[in-house]
JSON list of C-alpha atoms in Angstrom, two decimals:
[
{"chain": "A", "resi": 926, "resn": "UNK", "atom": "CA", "xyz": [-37.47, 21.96, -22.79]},
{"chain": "A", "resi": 927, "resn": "UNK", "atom": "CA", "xyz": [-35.71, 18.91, -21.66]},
{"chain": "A", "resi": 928, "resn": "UNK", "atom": "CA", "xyz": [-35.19, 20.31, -18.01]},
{"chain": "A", "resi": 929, "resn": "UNK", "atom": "CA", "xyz": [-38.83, 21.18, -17.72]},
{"chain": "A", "resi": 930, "resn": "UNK", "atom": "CA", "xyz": [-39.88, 17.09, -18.72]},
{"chain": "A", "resi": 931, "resn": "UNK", "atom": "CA", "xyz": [-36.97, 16.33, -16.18]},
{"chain": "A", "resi": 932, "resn": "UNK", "atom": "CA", "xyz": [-39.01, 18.50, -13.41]},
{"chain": "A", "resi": 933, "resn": "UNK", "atom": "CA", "xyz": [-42.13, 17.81, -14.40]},
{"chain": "A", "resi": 934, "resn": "UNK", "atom": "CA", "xyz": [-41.59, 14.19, -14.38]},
{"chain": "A", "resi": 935, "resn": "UNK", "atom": "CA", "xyz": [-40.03, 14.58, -10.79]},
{"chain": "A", "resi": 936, "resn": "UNK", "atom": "CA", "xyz": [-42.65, 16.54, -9.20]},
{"chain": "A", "resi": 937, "resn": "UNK", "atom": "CA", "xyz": [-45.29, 13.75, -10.66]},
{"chain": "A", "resi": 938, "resn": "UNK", "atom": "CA", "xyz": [-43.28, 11.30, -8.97]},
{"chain": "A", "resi": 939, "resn": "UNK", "atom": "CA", "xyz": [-42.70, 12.77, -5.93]},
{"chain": "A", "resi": 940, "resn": "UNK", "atom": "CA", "xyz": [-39.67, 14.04, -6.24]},
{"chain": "A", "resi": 941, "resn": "UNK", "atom": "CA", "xyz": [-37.51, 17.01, -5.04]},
{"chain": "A", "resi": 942, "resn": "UNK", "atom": "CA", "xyz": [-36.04, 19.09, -7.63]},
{"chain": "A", "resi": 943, "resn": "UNK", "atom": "CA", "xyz": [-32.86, 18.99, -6.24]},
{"chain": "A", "resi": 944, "resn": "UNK", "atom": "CA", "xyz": [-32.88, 15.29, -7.00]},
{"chain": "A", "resi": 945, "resn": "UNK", "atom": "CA", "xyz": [-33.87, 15.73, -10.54]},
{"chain": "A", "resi": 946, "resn": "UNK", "atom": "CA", "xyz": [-31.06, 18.22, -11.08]},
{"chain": "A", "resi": 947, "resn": "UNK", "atom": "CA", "xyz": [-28.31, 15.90, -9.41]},
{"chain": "A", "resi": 948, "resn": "UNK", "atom": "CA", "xyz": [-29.27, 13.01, -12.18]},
{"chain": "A", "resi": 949, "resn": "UNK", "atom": "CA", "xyz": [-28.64, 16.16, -15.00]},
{"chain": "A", "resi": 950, "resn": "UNK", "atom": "CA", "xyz": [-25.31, 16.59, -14.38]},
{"chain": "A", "resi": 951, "resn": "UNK", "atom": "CA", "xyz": [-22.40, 14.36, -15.82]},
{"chain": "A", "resi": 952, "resn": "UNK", "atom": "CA", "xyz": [-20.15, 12.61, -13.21]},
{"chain": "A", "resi": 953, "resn": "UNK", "atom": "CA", "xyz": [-16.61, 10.68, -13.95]},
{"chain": "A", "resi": 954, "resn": "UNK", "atom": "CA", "xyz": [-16.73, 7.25, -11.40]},
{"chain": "A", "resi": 955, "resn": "UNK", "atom": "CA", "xyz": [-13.11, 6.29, -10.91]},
{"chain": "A", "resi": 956, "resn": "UNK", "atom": "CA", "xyz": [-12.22, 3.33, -8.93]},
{"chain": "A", "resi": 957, "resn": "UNK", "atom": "CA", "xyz": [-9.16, 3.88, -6.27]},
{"chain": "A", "resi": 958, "resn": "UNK", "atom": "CA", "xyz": [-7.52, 1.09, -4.64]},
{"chain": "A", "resi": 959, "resn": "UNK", "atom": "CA", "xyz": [-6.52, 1.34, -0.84]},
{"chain": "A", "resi": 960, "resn": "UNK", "atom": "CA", "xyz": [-2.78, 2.25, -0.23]},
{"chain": "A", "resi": 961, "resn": "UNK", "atom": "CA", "xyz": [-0.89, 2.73, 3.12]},
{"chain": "A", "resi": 962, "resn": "UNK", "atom": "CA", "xyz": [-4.00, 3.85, 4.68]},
{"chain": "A", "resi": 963, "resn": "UNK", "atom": "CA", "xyz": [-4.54, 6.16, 1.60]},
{"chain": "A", "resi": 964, "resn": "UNK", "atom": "CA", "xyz": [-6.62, 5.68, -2.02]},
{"chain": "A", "resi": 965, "resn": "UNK", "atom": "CA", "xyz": [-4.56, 6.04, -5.00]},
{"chain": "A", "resi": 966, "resn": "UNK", "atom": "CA", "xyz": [-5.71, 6.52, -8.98]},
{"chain": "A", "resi": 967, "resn": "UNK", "atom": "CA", "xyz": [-4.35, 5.57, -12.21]},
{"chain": "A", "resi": 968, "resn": "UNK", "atom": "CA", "xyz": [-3.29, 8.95, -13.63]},
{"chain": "A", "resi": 969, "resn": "UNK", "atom": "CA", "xyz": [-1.98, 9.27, -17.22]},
{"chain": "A", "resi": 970, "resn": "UNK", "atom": "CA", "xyz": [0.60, 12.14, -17.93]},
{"chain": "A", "resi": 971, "resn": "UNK", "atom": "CA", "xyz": [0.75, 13.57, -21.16]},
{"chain": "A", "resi": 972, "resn": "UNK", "atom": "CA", "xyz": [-1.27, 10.64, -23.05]},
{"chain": "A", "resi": 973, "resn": "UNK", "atom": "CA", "xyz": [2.23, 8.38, -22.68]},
{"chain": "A", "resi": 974, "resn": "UNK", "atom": "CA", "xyz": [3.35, 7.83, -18.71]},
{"chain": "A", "resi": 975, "resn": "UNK", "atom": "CA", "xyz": [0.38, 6.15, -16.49]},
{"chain": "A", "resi": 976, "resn": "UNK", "atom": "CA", "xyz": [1.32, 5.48, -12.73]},
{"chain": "A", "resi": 977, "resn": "UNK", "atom": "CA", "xyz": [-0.76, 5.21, -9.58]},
{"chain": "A", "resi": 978, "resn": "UNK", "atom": "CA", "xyz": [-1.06, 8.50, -7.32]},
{"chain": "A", "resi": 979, "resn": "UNK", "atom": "CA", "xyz": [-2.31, 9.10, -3.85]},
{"chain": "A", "resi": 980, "resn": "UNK", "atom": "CA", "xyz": [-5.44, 11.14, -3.88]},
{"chain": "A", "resi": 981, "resn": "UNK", "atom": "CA", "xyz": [-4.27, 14.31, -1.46]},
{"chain": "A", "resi": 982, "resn": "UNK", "atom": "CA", "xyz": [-6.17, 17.11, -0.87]},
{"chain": "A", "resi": 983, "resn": "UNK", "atom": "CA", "xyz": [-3.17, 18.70, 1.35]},
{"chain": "A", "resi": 984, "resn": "UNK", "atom": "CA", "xyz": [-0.73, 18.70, -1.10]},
{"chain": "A", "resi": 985, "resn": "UNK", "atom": "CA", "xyz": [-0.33, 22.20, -2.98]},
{"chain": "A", "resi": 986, "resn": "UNK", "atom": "CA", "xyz": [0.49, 20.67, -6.27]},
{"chain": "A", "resi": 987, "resn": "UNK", "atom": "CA", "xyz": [0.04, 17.60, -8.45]},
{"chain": "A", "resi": 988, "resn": "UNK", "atom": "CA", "xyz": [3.83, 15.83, -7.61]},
{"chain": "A", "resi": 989, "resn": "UNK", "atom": "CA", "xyz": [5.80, 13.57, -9.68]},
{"chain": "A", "resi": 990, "resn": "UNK", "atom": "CA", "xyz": [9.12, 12.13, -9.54]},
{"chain": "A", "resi": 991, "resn": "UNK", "atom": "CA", "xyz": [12.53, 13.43, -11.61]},
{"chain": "A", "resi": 992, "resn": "UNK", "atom": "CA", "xyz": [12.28, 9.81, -13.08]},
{"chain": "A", "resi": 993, "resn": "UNK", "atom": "CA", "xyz": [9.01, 10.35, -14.89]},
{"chain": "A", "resi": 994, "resn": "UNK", "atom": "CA", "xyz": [10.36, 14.42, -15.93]},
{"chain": "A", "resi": 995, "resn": "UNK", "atom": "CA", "xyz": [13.16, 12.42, -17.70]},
{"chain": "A", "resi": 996, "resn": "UNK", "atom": "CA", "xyz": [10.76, 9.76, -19.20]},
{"chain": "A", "resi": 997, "resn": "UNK", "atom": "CA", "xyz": [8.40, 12.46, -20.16]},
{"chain": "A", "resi": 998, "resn": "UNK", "atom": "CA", "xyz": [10.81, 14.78, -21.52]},
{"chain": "A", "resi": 999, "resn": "UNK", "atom": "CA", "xyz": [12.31, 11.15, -23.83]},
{"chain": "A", "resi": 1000, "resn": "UNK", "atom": "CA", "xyz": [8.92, 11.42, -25.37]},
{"chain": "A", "resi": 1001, "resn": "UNK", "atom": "CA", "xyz": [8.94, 14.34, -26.03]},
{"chain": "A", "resi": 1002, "resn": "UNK", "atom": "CA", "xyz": [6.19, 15.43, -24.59]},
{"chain": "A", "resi": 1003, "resn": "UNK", "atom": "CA", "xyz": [7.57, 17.68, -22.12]},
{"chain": "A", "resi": 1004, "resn": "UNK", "atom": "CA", "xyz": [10.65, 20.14, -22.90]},
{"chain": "A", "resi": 1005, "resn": "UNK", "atom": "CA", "xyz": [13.02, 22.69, -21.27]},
{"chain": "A", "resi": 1006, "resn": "UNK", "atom": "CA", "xyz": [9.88, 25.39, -22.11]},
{"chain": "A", "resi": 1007, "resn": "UNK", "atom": "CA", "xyz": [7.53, 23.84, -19.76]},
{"chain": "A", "resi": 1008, "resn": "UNK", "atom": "CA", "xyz": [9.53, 24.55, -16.23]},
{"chain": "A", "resi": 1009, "resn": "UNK", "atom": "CA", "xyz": [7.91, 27.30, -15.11]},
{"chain": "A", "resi": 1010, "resn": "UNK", "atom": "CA", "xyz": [10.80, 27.89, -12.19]},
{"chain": "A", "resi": 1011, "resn": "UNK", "atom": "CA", "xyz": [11.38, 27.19, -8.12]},
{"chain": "A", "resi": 1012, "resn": "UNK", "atom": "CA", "xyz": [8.65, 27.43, -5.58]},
{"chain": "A", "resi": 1013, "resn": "UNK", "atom": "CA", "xyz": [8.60, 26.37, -1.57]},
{"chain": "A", "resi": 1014, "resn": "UNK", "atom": "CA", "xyz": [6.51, 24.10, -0.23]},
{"chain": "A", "resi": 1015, "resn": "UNK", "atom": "CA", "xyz": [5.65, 22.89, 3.58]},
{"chain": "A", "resi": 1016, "resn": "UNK", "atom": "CA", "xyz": [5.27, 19.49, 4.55]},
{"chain": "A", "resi": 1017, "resn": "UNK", "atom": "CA", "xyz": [2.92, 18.52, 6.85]},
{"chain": "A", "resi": 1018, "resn": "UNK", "atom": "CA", "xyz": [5.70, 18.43, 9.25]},
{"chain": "A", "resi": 1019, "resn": "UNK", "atom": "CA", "xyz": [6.33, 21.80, 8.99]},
{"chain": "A", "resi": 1020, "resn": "UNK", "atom": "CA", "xyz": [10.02, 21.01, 6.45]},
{"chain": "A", "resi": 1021, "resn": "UNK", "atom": "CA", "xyz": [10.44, 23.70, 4.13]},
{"chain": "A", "resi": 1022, "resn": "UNK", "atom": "CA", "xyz": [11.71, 22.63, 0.39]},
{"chain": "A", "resi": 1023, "resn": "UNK", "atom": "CA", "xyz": [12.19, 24.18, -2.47]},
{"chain": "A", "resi": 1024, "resn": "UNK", "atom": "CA", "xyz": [10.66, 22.35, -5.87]},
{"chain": "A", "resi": 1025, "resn": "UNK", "atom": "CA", "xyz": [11.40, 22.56, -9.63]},
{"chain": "A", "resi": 1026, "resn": "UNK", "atom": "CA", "xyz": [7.34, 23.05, -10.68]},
{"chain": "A", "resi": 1027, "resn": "UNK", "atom": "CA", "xyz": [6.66, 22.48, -14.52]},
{"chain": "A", "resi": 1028, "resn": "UNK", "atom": "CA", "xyz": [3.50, 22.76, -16.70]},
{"chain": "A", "resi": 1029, "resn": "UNK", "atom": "CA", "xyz": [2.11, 19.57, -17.40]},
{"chain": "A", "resi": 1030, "resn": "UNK", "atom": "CA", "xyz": [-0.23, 19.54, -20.81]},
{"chain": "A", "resi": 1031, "resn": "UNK", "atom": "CA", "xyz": [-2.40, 16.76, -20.03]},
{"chain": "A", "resi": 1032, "resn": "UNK", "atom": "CA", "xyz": [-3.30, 15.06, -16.92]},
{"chain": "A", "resi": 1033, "resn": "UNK", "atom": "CA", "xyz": [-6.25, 12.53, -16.93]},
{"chain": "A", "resi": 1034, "resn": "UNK", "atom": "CA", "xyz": [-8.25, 10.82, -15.03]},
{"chain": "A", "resi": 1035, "resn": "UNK", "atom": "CA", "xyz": [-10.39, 7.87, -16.29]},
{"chain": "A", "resi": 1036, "resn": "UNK", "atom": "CA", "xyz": [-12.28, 9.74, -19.19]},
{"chain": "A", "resi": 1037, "resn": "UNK", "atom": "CA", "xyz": [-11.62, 14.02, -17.58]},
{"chain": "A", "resi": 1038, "resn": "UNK", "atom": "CA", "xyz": [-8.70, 15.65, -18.95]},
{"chain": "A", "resi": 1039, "resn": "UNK", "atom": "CA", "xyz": [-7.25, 18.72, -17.46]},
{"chain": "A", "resi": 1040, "resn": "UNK", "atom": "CA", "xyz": [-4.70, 20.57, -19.62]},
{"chain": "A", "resi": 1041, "resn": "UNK", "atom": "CA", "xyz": [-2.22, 23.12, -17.90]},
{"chain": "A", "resi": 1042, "resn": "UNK", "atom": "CA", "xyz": [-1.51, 21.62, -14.52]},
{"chain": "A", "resi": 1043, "resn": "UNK", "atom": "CA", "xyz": [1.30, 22.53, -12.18]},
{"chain": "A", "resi": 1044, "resn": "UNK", "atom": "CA", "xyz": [3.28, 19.71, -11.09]},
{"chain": "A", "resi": 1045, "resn": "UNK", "atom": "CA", "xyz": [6.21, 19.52, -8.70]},
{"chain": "A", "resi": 1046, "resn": "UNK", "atom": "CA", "xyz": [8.92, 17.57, -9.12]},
{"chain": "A", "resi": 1047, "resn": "UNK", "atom": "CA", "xyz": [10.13, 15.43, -6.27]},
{"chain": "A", "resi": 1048, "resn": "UNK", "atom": "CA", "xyz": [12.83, 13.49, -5.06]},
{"chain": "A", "resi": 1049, "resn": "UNK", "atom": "CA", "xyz": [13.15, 9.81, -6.93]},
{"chain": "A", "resi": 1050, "resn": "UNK", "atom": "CA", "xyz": [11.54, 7.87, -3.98]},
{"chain": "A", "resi": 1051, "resn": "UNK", "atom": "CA", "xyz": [8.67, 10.37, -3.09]},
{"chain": "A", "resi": 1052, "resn": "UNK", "atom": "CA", "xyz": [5.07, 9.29, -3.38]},
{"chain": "A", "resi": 1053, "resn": "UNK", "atom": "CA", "xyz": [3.16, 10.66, -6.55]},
{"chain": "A", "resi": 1054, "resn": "UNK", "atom": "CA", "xyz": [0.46, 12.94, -5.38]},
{"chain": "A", "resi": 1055, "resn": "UNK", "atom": "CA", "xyz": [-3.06, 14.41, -6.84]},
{"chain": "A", "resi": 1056, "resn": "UNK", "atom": "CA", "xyz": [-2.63, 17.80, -5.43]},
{"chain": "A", "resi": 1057, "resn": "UNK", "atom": "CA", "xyz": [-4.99, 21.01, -5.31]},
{"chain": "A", "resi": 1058, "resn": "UNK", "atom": "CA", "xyz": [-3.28, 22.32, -8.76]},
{"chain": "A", "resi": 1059, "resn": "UNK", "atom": "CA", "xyz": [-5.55, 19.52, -9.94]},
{"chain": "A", "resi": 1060, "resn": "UNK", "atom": "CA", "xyz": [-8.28, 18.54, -7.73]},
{"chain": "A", "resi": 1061, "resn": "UNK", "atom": "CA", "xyz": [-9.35, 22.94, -7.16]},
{"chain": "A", "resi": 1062, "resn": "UNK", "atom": "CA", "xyz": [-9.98, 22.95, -10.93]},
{"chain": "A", "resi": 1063, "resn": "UNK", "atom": "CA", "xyz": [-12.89, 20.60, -10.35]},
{"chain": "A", "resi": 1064, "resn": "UNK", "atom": "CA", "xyz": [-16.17, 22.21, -9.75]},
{"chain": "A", "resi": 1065, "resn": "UNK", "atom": "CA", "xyz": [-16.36, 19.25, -7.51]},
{"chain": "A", "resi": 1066, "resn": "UNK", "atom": "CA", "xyz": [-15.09, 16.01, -5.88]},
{"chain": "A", "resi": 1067, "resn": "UNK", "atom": "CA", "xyz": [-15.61, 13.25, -3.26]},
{"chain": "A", "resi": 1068, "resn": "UNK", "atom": "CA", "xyz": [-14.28, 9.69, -2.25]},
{"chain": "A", "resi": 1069, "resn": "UNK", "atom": "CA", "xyz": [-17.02, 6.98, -1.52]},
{"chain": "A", "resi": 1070, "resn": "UNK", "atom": "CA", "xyz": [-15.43, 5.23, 1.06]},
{"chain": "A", "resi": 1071, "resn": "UNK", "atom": "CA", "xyz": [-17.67, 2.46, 0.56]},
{"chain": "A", "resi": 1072, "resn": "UNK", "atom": "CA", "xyz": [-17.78, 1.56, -3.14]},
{"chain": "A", "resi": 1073, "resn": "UNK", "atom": "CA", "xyz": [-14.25, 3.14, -3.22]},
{"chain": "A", "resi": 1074, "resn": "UNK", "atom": "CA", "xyz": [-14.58, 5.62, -6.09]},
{"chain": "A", "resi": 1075, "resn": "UNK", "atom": "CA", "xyz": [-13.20, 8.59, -7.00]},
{"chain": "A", "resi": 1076, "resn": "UNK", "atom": "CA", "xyz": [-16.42, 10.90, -8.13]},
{"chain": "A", "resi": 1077, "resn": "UNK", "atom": "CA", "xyz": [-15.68, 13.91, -10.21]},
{"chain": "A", "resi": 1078, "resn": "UNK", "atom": "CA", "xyz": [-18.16, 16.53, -11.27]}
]
Protein backbone atom coordinates (compact mmCIF):
# COMPACT_ATOMS: atom_id res chain seq x y z
CA UNK A 1 0.00 0.00 0.00
CA UNK A 2 2.79 2.26 0.87
CA UNK A 3 4.58 1.74 -2.60
CA UNK A 4 1.42 2.50 -4.46
CA UNK A 5 1.10 6.28 -2.34
CA UNK A 6 4.95 6.42 -3.17
CA UNK A 7 3.97 6.03 -7.10
CA UNK A 8 1.04 7.64 -7.07
CA UNK A 9 2.41 10.62 -5.44
CA UNK A 10 5.32 10.55 -8.10
CA UNK A 11 3.35 10.27 -11.15
CA UNK A 12 1.14 13.43 -9.71
CA UNK A 13 4.25 15.20 -9.46
CA UNK A 14 5.79 14.44 -12.42
CA UNK A 15 7.89 12.02 -11.61
CA UNK A 16 9.53 8.84 -13.07
CA UNK A 17 9.03 5.76 -11.20
CA UNK A 18 12.40 4.93 -11.23
CA UNK A 19 12.96 7.99 -9.10
CA UNK A 20 10.36 7.11 -6.63
CA UNK A 21 11.86 3.66 -6.19
CA UNK A 22 15.55 5.01 -5.72
CA UNK A 23 14.18 7.24 -2.55
CA UNK A 24 12.58 3.50 -1.20
CA UNK A 25 15.59 1.95 -0.74
CA UNK A 26 17.95 2.37 2.39
CA UNK A 27 21.52 3.67 1.66
CA UNK A 28 24.66 3.75 4.30
CA UNK A 29 26.62 7.46 3.47
CA UNK A 30 30.15 6.97 4.71
CA UNK A 31 32.58 9.71 4.52
CA UNK A 32 36.28 8.66 3.12
CA UNK A 33 39.14 10.87 3.42
CA UNK A 34 41.70 11.20 0.45
CA UNK A 35 44.92 9.05 0.88
CA UNK A 36 47.97 8.71 -1.50
CA UNK A 37 45.78 9.37 -4.35
CA UNK A 38 43.30 6.78 -2.86
CA UNK A 39 39.96 7.13 -0.32
CA UNK A 40 40.22 5.23 2.78
CA UNK A 41 37.26 4.27 5.55
CA UNK A 42 37.15 3.75 9.14
CA UNK A 43 36.52 -0.01 9.36
CA UNK A 44 35.86 -1.73 12.73
CA UNK A 45 36.99 -5.47 13.08
CA UNK A 46 35.25 -7.60 15.29
CA UNK A 47 33.39 -4.68 17.36
CA UNK A 48 37.10 -4.01 19.18
CA UNK A 49 40.05 -2.97 16.42
CA UNK A 50 39.00 0.25 14.18
CA UNK A 51 41.72 1.42 11.59
CA UNK A 52 41.50 3.27 8.31
CA UNK A 53 41.47 1.08 4.97
CA UNK A 54 41.89 1.92 1.36
CA UNK A 55 38.71 1.38 -0.53
CA UNK A 56 40.03 -1.27 -3.44
CA UNK A 57 37.98 -2.82 -5.73
CA UNK A 58 41.16 -4.87 -7.20
CA UNK A 59 42.08 -6.47 -4.28
CA UNK A 60 40.65 -10.19 -3.95
CA UNK A 61 40.19 -10.00 -0.27
CA UNK A 62 39.56 -7.67 2.66
CA UNK A 63 43.62 -7.42 3.97
CA UNK A 64 44.89 -6.74 7.32
CA UNK A 65 48.13 -6.78 8.93
CA UNK A 66 49.72 -9.81 11.35
CA UNK A 67 49.73 -6.90 13.97
CA UNK A 68 45.99 -6.52 14.14
CA UNK A 69 45.61 -10.90 13.86
CA UNK A 70 47.66 -10.72 17.14
CA UNK A 71 45.60 -7.78 18.64
CA UNK A 72 42.47 -9.45 17.55
CA UNK A 73 43.28 -12.81 18.61
CA UNK A 74 44.39 -10.80 22.55
CA UNK A 75 40.73 -10.06 22.56
CA UNK A 76 39.70 -12.81 21.96
CA UNK A 77 37.77 -12.29 19.34
CA UNK A 78 39.52 -14.20 16.83
CA UNK A 79 41.14 -17.80 17.57
CA UNK A 80 43.26 -20.60 15.99
CA UNK A 81 39.53 -21.92 14.53
CA UNK A 82 39.03 -19.02 12.33
CA UNK A 83 42.20 -19.56 9.76
CA UNK A 84 40.65 -21.04 7.15
CA UNK A 85 44.32 -21.99 5.44
CA UNK A 86 46.89 -20.59 2.47
CA UNK A 87 45.71 -19.06 -0.73
CA UNK A 88 47.81 -17.10 -3.71
CA UNK A 89 47.24 -13.92 -4.66
CA UNK A 90 48.61 -11.55 -7.70
CA UNK A 91 49.60 -8.16 -7.29
CA UNK A 92 48.94 -5.78 -9.67
CA UNK A 93 52.44 -6.22 -10.70
CA UNK A 94 51.99 -9.50 -11.61
CA UNK A 95 54.13 -10.93 -7.86
CA UNK A 96 52.71 -14.06 -6.83
CA UNK A 97 52.31 -14.57 -2.79
CA UNK A 98 50.99 -16.84 -0.82
CA UNK A 99 48.57 -15.47 2.26
CA UNK A 100 47.37 -16.90 5.62
CA UNK A 101 43.32 -15.96 4.90
CA UNK A 102 41.09 -16.15 8.14
CA UNK A 103 37.33 -15.67 8.78
CA UNK A 104 36.64 -12.48 10.17
CA UNK A 105 33.06 -12.38 12.25
CA UNK A 106 32.29 -8.85 11.96
CA UNK A 107 33.42 -6.22 9.68
CA UNK A 108 31.56 -2.80 9.69
CA UNK A 109 31.19 -0.01 8.06
CA UNK A 110 29.53 3.12 9.57
CA UNK A 111 26.10 1.52 10.63
CA UNK A 112 26.33 -2.11 7.77
CA UNK A 113 27.75 -5.07 9.29
CA UNK A 114 28.89 -7.97 7.30
CA UNK A 115 29.58 -11.17 9.28
CA UNK A 116 31.83 -13.99 7.66
CA UNK A 117 34.39 -12.10 5.65
CA UNK A 118 37.63 -13.45 4.28
CA UNK A 119 40.54 -11.49 5.17
CA UNK A 120 44.19 -11.90 4.25
CA UNK A 121 46.78 -11.38 6.33
CA UNK A 122 49.67 -9.27 5.20
CA UNK A 123 53.02 -8.35 5.89
CA UNK A 124 53.36 -5.71 9.06
CA UNK A 125 53.86 -2.61 6.77
CA UNK A 126 51.22 -3.43 4.03
CA UNK A 127 48.31 -1.10 3.45
CA UNK A 128 44.86 -2.34 4.92
CA UNK A 129 42.54 -2.96 2.07
CA UNK A 130 38.51 -3.20 1.49
CA UNK A 131 38.67 -6.00 -0.91
CA UNK A 132 35.92 -7.85 -3.12
CA UNK A 133 35.42 -10.56 -0.13
CA UNK A 134 33.65 -7.47 1.20
CA UNK A 135 32.63 -4.96 -1.23
CA UNK A 136 30.86 -8.26 -3.85
CA UNK A 137 28.57 -8.96 -0.88
CA UNK A 138 26.97 -5.57 -1.44
CA UNK A 139 24.06 -5.51 -3.73
CA UNK A 140 25.71 -2.27 -4.52
CA UNK A 141 28.37 0.48 -4.15
CA UNK A 142 29.85 3.77 -5.45
CA UNK A 143 32.35 6.63 -4.40
CA UNK A 144 31.06 10.30 -4.89
CA UNK A 145 34.06 11.85 -5.81
CA UNK A 146 32.63 15.06 -5.06
CA UNK A 147 31.04 14.96 -1.61
CA UNK A 148 33.58 12.14 -0.94
CA UNK A 149 31.33 9.36 0.38
CA UNK A 150 31.32 5.97 0.44
CA UNK A 151 27.48 4.94 -0.65
CA UNK A 152 26.37 1.47 0.15
CA UNK A 153 23.11 -0.09 -0.86
Amino acid sequence: MMMRAVLAFALAAGLSITAARAEDRSEQIVAVEPHAGAFVVPVVLNDVLTAKFIVDSGAADVSITEDMVSALMKSGTMTGADLLGDKAYMLADGTMLQGKIYRMAKVRIGGMVMENVTVRIASANSSLLLGQSFVRRLKSWSLDNARQVLIIN
